[in-house]
Amino acid sequence: MTRLLLDQGLPRSAGKLLSVAAWDVVHVGDIGLSRATDQRILDYAKRENRICVTLDADFHALLATTDAAKPSVIRIRKEGLNAKAIAELLLKVWPRVEQSAIEGAMITITEKSIRVRALPISAKRR
């Protein structure tokens, strides 16, 4: 089962739409982390074996600078998406990124591409 943690910038209703597709989704606002630091959110995602979905570039920077192997982070870099569009986007790209996300990856979704970088980002992999 796909287990996601949606960051504060994403609508809670996107999680509800994904839950209909049998995904296990929680929003940081629903678990008392709406004002938490990015590191605390990553720690929660790792502990709970969840993939973090965000609009925030800082999550990828934290993973890269700490040599973390988990959690995976999916960064959405598309402007103006509503909850339905976010849910549809994640459902559409999931088959292409699922294995990488399970193993540990930084995933970026843009208008034109999907980029996947395996974790950890260490000197050996650069």
PDB file of C-alpha atoms in Angstrom:
ATOM      1  CA  MET A   1       0.000   0.000   0.000  1.00  0.00           C
ATOM      2  CA  THR A   2       1.223   3.468  -0.886  1.00  0.00           C
ATOM      3  CA  ARG A   3       1.837   5.539   2.257  1.00  0.00           C
ATOM      4  CA  LEU A   4       2.156   9.290   1.754  1.00  0.00           C
ATOM      5  CA  LEU A   5       2.671  12.304   3.981  1.00  0.00           C
ATOM      6  CA  LEU A   6       1.414  15.526   2.384  1.00  0.00           C
ATOM      7  CA  ASP A   7       3.258  18.703   3.333  1.00  0.00           C
ATOM      8  CA  GLN A   8       1.516  21.889   4.434  1.00  0.00           C
ATOM      9  CA  GLY A   9       1.384  23.544   0.989  1.00  0.00           C
ATOM     10  CA  LEU A  10      -0.746  20.752  -0.432  1.00  0.00           C
ATOM     11  CA  PRO A  11      -4.519  20.639   0.069  1.00  0.00           C
ATOM     12  CA  ARG A  12      -5.862  18.118   2.561  1.00  0.00           C
ATOM     13  CA  SER A  13      -8.549  17.219   0.056  1.00  0.00           C
ATOM     14  CA  ALA A  14      -5.864  15.778  -2.264  1.00  0.00           C
ATOM     15  CA  GLY A  15      -5.237  13.184   0.437  1.00  0.00           C
ATOM     16  CA  LYS A  16      -8.916  12.338   0.611  1.00  0.00           C
ATOM     17  CA  LEU A  17      -9.013  11.827  -3.168  1.00  0.00           C
ATOM     18  CA  LEU A  18      -5.969   9.538  -3.024  1.00  0.00           C
ATOM     19  CA  SER A  19      -7.520   7.595  -0.150  1.00  0.00           C
ATOM     20  CA  VAL A  20     -10.366   6.665  -2.496  1.00  0.00           C
ATOM     21  CA  ALA A  21      -7.694   4.940  -4.628  1.00  0.00           C
ATOM     22  CA  ALA A  22      -6.708   2.898  -1.528  1.00  0.00           C
ATOM     23  CA  TRP A  23      -3.636   4.981  -0.714  1.00  0.00           C
ATOM     24  CA  ASP A  24      -2.807   5.603   2.954  1.00  0.00           C
ATOM     25  CA  VAL A  25      -2.415   9.381   3.085  1.00  0.00           C
ATOM     26  CA  VAL A  26      -2.005  11.764   6.008  1.00  0.00           C
ATOM     27  CA  HIS A  27      -1.548  15.525   5.918  1.00  0.00           C
ATOM     28  CA  VAL A  28       0.893  17.260   8.261  1.00  0.00           C
ATOM     29  CA  GLY A  29      -1.968  19.449   9.478  1.00  0.00           C
ATOM     30  CA  ASP A  30      -3.914  16.408  10.624  1.00  0.00           C
ATOM     31  CA  ILE A  31      -1.095  15.114  12.833  1.00  0.00           C
ATOM     32  CA  GLY A  32       0.001  18.326  14.515  1.00  0.00           C
ATOM     33  CA  LEU A  33       2.968  19.034  12.235  1.00  0.00           C
ATOM     34  CA  SER A  34       1.601  22.034  10.321  1.00  0.00           C
ATOM     35  CA  ARG A  35       4.216  24.325  11.890  1.00  0.00           C
ATOM     36  CA  ALA A  36       6.981  21.733  12.200  1.00  0.00           C
ATOM     37  CA  THR A  37      10.409  22.156  10.680  1.00  0.00           C
ATOM     38  CA  ASP A  38      11.154  20.367   7.448  1.00  0.00           C
ATOM     39  CA  GLN A  39      13.578  18.095   9.313  1.00  0.00           C
ATOM     40  CA  ARG A  40      10.903  17.114  11.817  1.00  0.00           C
ATOM     41  CA  ILE A  41       8.517  16.296   8.967  1.00  0.00           C
ATOM     42  CA  LEU A  42      11.187  14.155   7.288  1.00  0.00           C
ATOM     43  CA  ASP A  43      11.872  12.386  10.585  1.00  0.00           C
ATOM     44  CA  TYR A  44       8.169  11.595  10.950  1.00  0.00           C
ATOM     45  CA  ALA A  45       7.943  10.300   7.372  1.00  0.00           C
ATOM     46  CA  LYS A  46      10.964   8.068   7.910  1.00  0.00           C
ATOM     47  CA  ARG A  47       9.699   6.720  11.244  1.00  0.00           C
ATOM     48  CA  GLU A  48       6.234   6.017   9.819  1.00  0.00           C
ATOM     49  CA  ASN A  49       7.572   4.638   6.508  1.00  0.00           C
ATOM     50  CA  ARG A  50       5.838   7.327   4.451  1.00  0.00           C
ATOM     51  CA  ILE A  51       6.825   9.115   1.261  1.00  0.00           C
ATOM     52  CA  CYS A  52       6.747  12.875   1.690  1.00  0.00           C
ATOM     53  CA  VAL A  53       5.012  14.916  -1.033  1.00  0.00           C
ATOM     54  CA  THR A  54       5.799  18.627  -1.098  1.00  0.00           C
ATOM     55  CA  LEU A  55       6.088  21.802  -3.131  1.00  0.00           C
ATOM     56  CA  ASP A  56       9.180  22.794  -1.118  1.00  0.00           C
ATOM     57  CA  ALA A  57      12.744  22.469  -2.474  1.00  0.00           C
ATOM     58  CA  ASP A  58      14.201  22.448   1.047  1.00  0.00           C
ATOM     59  CA  PHE A  59      13.310  18.790   1.569  1.00  0.00           C
ATOM     60  CA  HIS A  60      15.595  17.674  -1.261  1.00  0.00           C
ATOM     61  CA  ALA A  61      18.383  19.892   0.072  1.00  0.00           C
ATOM     62  CA  LEU A  62      18.064  18.319   3.523  1.00  0.00           C
ATOM     63  CA  LEU A  63      18.241  14.805   2.081  1.00  0.00           C
ATOM     64  CA  ALA A  64      21.294  15.679  -0.006  1.00  0.00           C
ATOM     65  CA  THR A  65      23.239  17.331   2.810  1.00  0.00           C
ATOM     66  CA  THR A  66      22.540  14.652   5.407  1.00  0.00           C
ATOM     67  CA  ASP A  67      23.237  11.590   3.225  1.00  0.00           C
ATOM     68  CA  ALA A  68      19.834  10.222   4.255  1.00  0.00           C
ATOM     69  CA  ALA A  69      18.634   7.041   2.552  1.00  0.00           C
ATOM     70  CA  LYS A  70      14.990   7.559   3.550  1.00  0.00           C
ATOM     71  CA  PRO A  71      12.351   8.873   3.363  1.00  0.00           C
ATOM     72  CA  SER A  72      11.669   9.392  -0.296  1.00  0.00           C
ATOM     73  CA  VAL A  73      10.443  12.858  -1.207  1.00  0.00           C
ATOM     74  CA  ILE A  74       8.301  13.757  -4.192  1.00  0.00           C
ATOM     75  CA  ARG A  75       8.542  17.447  -5.061  1.00  0.00           C
ATOM     76  CA  ILE A  76       5.839  18.820  -7.338  1.00  0.00           C
ATOM     77  CA  ARG A  77       7.022  21.786  -9.399  1.00  0.00           C
ATOM     78  CA  LYS A  78       3.833  22.642 -11.256  1.00  0.00           C
ATOM     79  CA  GLU A  79       2.001  25.874 -10.558  1.00  0.00           C
ATOM     80  CA  GLY A  80      -1.657  26.296  -9.719  1.00  0.00           C
ATOM     81  CA  LEU A  81      -2.725  22.694  -9.233  1.00  0.00           C
ATOM     82  CA  ASN A  82      -5.891  22.064  -7.255  1.00  0.00           C
ATOM     83  CA  ALA A  83      -6.492  18.970  -5.122  1.00  0.00           C
ATOM     84  CA  LYS A  84      -7.991  16.952  -7.967  1.00  0.00           C
ATOM     85  CA  ALA A  85      -5.096  17.770 -10.310  1.00  0.00           C
ATOM     86  CA  ILE A  86      -2.523  16.855  -7.637  1.00  0.00           C
ATOM     87  CA  ALA A  87      -4.214  13.519  -6.956  1.00  0.00           C
ATOM     88  CA  GLU A  88      -4.484  12.765 -10.672  1.00  0.00           C
ATOM     89  CA  LEU A  89      -0.834  13.706 -11.220  1.00  0.00           C
ATOM     90  CA  LEU A  90       0.381  11.415  -8.441  1.00  0.00           C
ATOM     91  CA  LEU A  91      -1.773   8.536  -9.661  1.00  0.00           C
ATOM     92  CA  LYS A  92      -0.480   9.047 -13.207  1.00  0.00           C
ATOM     93  CA  VAL A  93       3.244   9.173 -12.375  1.00  0.00           C
ATOM     94  CA  TRP A  94       3.205   6.546  -9.619  1.00  0.00           C
ATOM     95  CA  PRO A  95       3.799   3.528 -11.898  1.00  0.00           C
ATOM     96  CA  ARG A  96       6.942   5.247 -13.235  1.00  0.00           C
ATOM     97  CA  VAL A  97       8.405   6.149  -9.827  1.00  0.00           C
ATOM     98  CA  GLU A  98       7.019   3.511  -7.457  1.00  0.00           C
ATOM     99  CA  GLN A  99      10.069   1.254  -7.237  1.00  0.00           C
ATOM    100  CA  SER A 100      12.464   4.179  -6.772  1.00  0.00           C
ATOM    101  CA  ALA A 101      10.207   5.721  -4.131  1.00  0.00           C
ATOM    102  CA  ILE A 102      10.080   2.448  -2.213  1.00  0.00           C
ATOM    103  CA  GLU A 103      13.872   2.101  -2.308  1.00  0.00           C
ATOM    104  CA  GLY A 104      14.579   5.749  -1.419  1.00  0.00           C
ATOM    105  CA  ALA A 105      14.689   8.625  -3.889  1.00  0.00           C
ATOM    106  CA  MET A 106      14.340  12.333  -4.491  1.00  0.00           C
ATOM    107  CA  ILE A 107      11.693  12.681  -7.186  1.00  0.00           C
ATOM    108  CA  THR A 108      10.879  15.937  -8.947  1.00  0.00           C
ATOM    109  CA  ILE A 109       7.812  16.341 -11.138  1.00  0.00           C
ATOM    110  CA  THR A 110       7.773  19.340 -13.502  1.00  0.00           C
ATOM    111  CA  GLU A 111       5.601  20.382 -16.440  1.00  0.00           C
ATOM    112  CA  LYS A 112       7.876  18.511 -18.833  1.00  0.00           C
ATOM    113  CA  SER A 113       9.687  15.817 -16.894  1.00  0.00           C
ATOM    114  CA  ILE A 114      10.024  13.461 -13.979  1.00  0.00           C
ATOM    115  CA  ARG A 115      13.487  13.316 -12.419  1.00  0.00           C
ATOM    116  CA  VAL A 116      14.509  10.568 -10.026  1.00  0.00           C
ATOM    117  CA  ARG A 117      17.696  10.554  -7.984  1.00  0.00           C
ATOM    118  CA  ALA A 118      18.421   7.559  -5.774  1.00  0.00           C
ATOM    119  CA  LEU A 119      19.206   8.068  -2.101  1.00  0.00           C
ATOM    120  CA  PRO A 120      21.532   8.461  -0.368  1.00  0.00           C
ATOM    121  CA  ILE A 121      23.233  11.293  -2.223  1.00  0.00           C
ATOM    122  CA  SER A 122      26.783  10.546  -1.150  1.00  0.00           C
ATOM    123  CA  ALA A 123      30.206  11.389  -2.513  1.00  0.00           C
ATOM    124  CA  LYS A 124      30.311   7.976  -4.219  1.00  0.00           C
ATOM    125  CA  ARG A 125      27.120   8.656  -6.165  1.00  0.00           C
ATOM    126  CA  ARG A 126      27.877  12.265  -7.213  1.00  0.00           C
TER     127      ARG A 126
END
